[in-house]
Tab-separated table of C-alpha atoms in Angstrom:
chain	number	residue	atom	x	y	z
A	1	MET	CA	-75.215	-125.461	-114.885
A	2	LYS	CA	-76.518	-128.750	-117.132
A	3	ALA	CA	-79.959	-127.632	-116.950
A	4	ALA	CA	-78.885	-124.446	-118.518
A	5	TRP	CA	-77.297	-125.667	-121.515
A	6	ALA	CA	-80.276	-127.628	-121.884
A	7	ARG	CA	-83.249	-124.783	-122.950
A	8	TRP	CA	-84.218	-124.511	-126.383
A	9	GLN	CA	-84.872	-120.847	-126.007
A	10	ASP	CA	-80.936	-120.235	-125.709
A	11	TRP	CA	-79.825	-122.414	-128.566
A	12	ALA	CA	-82.507	-120.780	-130.811
A	13	ALA	CA	-81.139	-117.232	-129.549
A	14	VAL	CA	-77.509	-118.349	-130.525
A	15	VAL	CA	-78.696	-120.213	-133.763
A	16	ILE	CA	-80.688	-116.808	-134.636
A	17	GLY	CA	-78.051	-114.436	-134.123
A	18	VAL	CA	-75.527	-116.941	-136.239
A	19	VAL	CA	-77.566	-116.627	-139.189
A	20	VAL	CA	-78.527	-113.182	-139.372
A	21	ALA	CA	-74.467	-112.081	-138.454
A	22	LEU	CA	-73.266	-114.549	-141.258
A	23	SER	CA	-76.444	-113.805	-143.922
A	24	PRO	CA	-74.495	-110.473	-145.620
A	25	ILE	CA	-72.542	-113.362	-147.287
A	26	TRP	CA	-75.315	-114.713	-148.938
A	27	VAL	CA	-77.984	-111.972	-149.637
A	28	SER	CA	-77.529	-107.973	-150.968
A	29	THR	CA	-76.437	-105.065	-149.129
A	30	ASN	CA	-75.038	-102.071	-148.708
A	31	SER	CA	-73.015	-100.704	-145.438
A	32	ALA	CA	-75.877	-99.631	-143.105
A	33	ALA	CA	-77.668	-103.565	-143.894
A	34	ARG	CA	-74.418	-105.390	-143.528
A	35	TRP	CA	-73.193	-103.582	-140.210
A	36	SER	CA	-76.747	-103.450	-138.434
A	37	MET	CA	-77.228	-107.567	-139.801
A	38	ILE	CA	-73.774	-108.090	-138.047
A	39	VAL	CA	-73.600	-106.514	-134.962
A	40	LEU	CA	-77.128	-107.285	-133.866
A	41	GLY	CA	-76.501	-110.893	-135.512
A	42	VAL	CA	-73.087	-110.859	-132.925
A	43	LEU	CA	-75.385	-108.946	-129.532
A	44	VAL	CA	-78.513	-111.697	-129.957
A	45	ALA	CA	-75.908	-115.103	-129.843
A	46	VAL	CA	-74.287	-113.379	-127.309
A	47	ALA	CA	-77.558	-112.766	-125.087
A	48	GLY	CA	-78.084	-116.705	-126.040
A	49	LEU	CA	-74.903	-117.704	-124.996
A	50	ALA	CA	-75.182	-115.314	-121.677
A	51	ASN	CA	-78.548	-116.290	-121.219
A	52	MET	CA	-76.768	-119.893	-121.142
A	53	MET	CA	-74.627	-119.525	-118.468
A	54	SER	CA	-76.924	-117.811	-116.335
A	55	PRO	CA	-80.146	-118.291	-116.978
A	56	ALA	CA	-81.854	-116.701	-113.651
A	57	THR	CA	-80.963	-113.579	-115.062
A	58	GLU	CA	-83.988	-112.280	-116.639
A	59	MET	CA	-82.153	-108.965	-117.986
A	60	VAL	CA	-80.646	-111.616	-120.311
A	61	VAL	CA	-83.739	-112.308	-121.619
A	62	TRP	CA	-84.943	-108.681	-121.757
A	63	ALA	CA	-81.779	-107.723	-123.558
A	64	MET	CA	-82.573	-110.433	-126.167
A	65	GLY	CA	-86.428	-109.059	-126.822
A	66	ALA	CA	-85.294	-105.402	-127.085
A	67	LEU	CA	-82.567	-106.466	-129.851
A	68	GLY	CA	-85.044	-108.488	-131.862
A	69	VAL	CA	-86.750	-105.368	-132.210
A	70	LEU	CA	-83.909	-103.331	-133.225
A	71	LEU	CA	-83.487	-105.976	-135.416
A	72	PHE	CA	-86.834	-105.769	-136.605
A	73	ILE	CA	-86.507	-101.874	-137.080
A	74	ALA	CA	-83.269	-101.652	-138.796
A	75	PRO	CA	-84.069	-101.884	-142.165
A	76	TRP	CA	-86.291	-98.642	-142.119
A	77	VAL	CA	-84.001	-97.099	-139.234
A	78	THR	CA	-80.736	-97.605	-141.626
A	79	GLY	CA	-82.574	-97.205	-144.906
A	80	TYR	CA	-82.178	-100.795	-146.527
A	81	SER	CA	-85.737	-101.896	-146.603
A	82	SER	CA	-85.692	-101.875	-149.996
A	83	MET	CA	-83.085	-104.724	-149.880
A	84	MET	CA	-85.553	-107.423	-149.959
A	85	GLY	CA	-82.900	-110.480	-148.841
A	86	ALA	CA	-80.756	-108.264	-146.425
A	87	SER	CA	-85.126	-106.582	-145.069
A	88	TRP	CA	-86.622	-110.118	-144.814
A	89	THR	CA	-83.467	-111.584	-143.091
A	90	SER	CA	-83.992	-108.645	-140.445
A	91	TRP	CA	-87.499	-109.091	-140.045
A	92	VAL	CA	-87.785	-112.699	-139.694
A	93	GLY	CA	-84.474	-112.861	-137.278
A	94	GLY	CA	-86.096	-110.282	-135.338
A	95	VAL	CA	-89.729	-111.453	-134.649
A	96	LEU	CA	-88.124	-115.138	-134.302
A	97	THR	CA	-85.687	-113.335	-131.357
A	98	VAL	CA	-88.568	-111.659	-129.839
A	99	LEU	CA	-90.354	-114.713	-129.337
A	100	THR	CA	-88.052	-116.848	-128.400
A	101	ALA	CA	-87.479	-114.298	-125.726
A	102	MET	CA	-90.959	-114.080	-124.460
A	103	ALA	CA	-90.400	-118.105	-124.967
A	104	ALA	CA	-87.472	-117.427	-122.453
A	105	LEU	CA	-89.281	-115.165	-119.963
A	106	PRO	CA	-91.299	-117.843	-117.900
A	107	GLU	CA	-88.060	-120.204	-117.740
A	108	GLY	CA	-85.835	-117.975	-116.552
A	109	SER	CA	-87.943	-115.707	-113.957
A	110	PRO	CA	-86.949	-116.639	-110.294
A	111	MET	CA	-90.422	-117.135	-109.182
A	112	HIS	CA	-90.384	-120.203	-112.246
A	113	ILE	CA	-87.198	-121.605	-111.114
A	114	GLY	CA	-88.522	-121.755	-107.646
A	115	HIS	CA	-85.485	-118.738	-106.283
A	116	GLY	CA	-88.599	-116.244	-105.503
A	117	GLY	CA	-90.680	-118.770	-103.677
A	118	GLY	CA	-93.439	-118.553	-105.777
A	119	LEU	CA	-96.062	-120.880	-107.503
A	120	ALA	CA	-93.111	-122.959	-109.157
A	121	ALA	CA	-91.209	-123.048	-105.287
A	122	HIS	CA	-94.244	-124.945	-104.081
A	123	HIS	CA	-94.684	-128.037	-107.221
């Protein structure tokens, strides 16, 4: 369990999620932007926490990546792309979430943590 709490990707996801979820406090939003950012931010943070608890579950990392994509496209889908502060928060948060998930994939896959009998099991 100790190694799971030390992964930077999990902590990064929690921080990104919290910043996005709280950002309606300091950026101008409408109702759609506010709720999109709060819900997606909380889900990104929860995915980071879930990955801390179970780092071998690759599905959580994939879900985190999908949430990052949703966060990135949210300004266009929910209609707040004209709100620069909210849009940029979503775009940057989405890109950082996807990059964090991509960085977590090799570490979280069973092959790399020695459960799959792959290359890492022989190191």
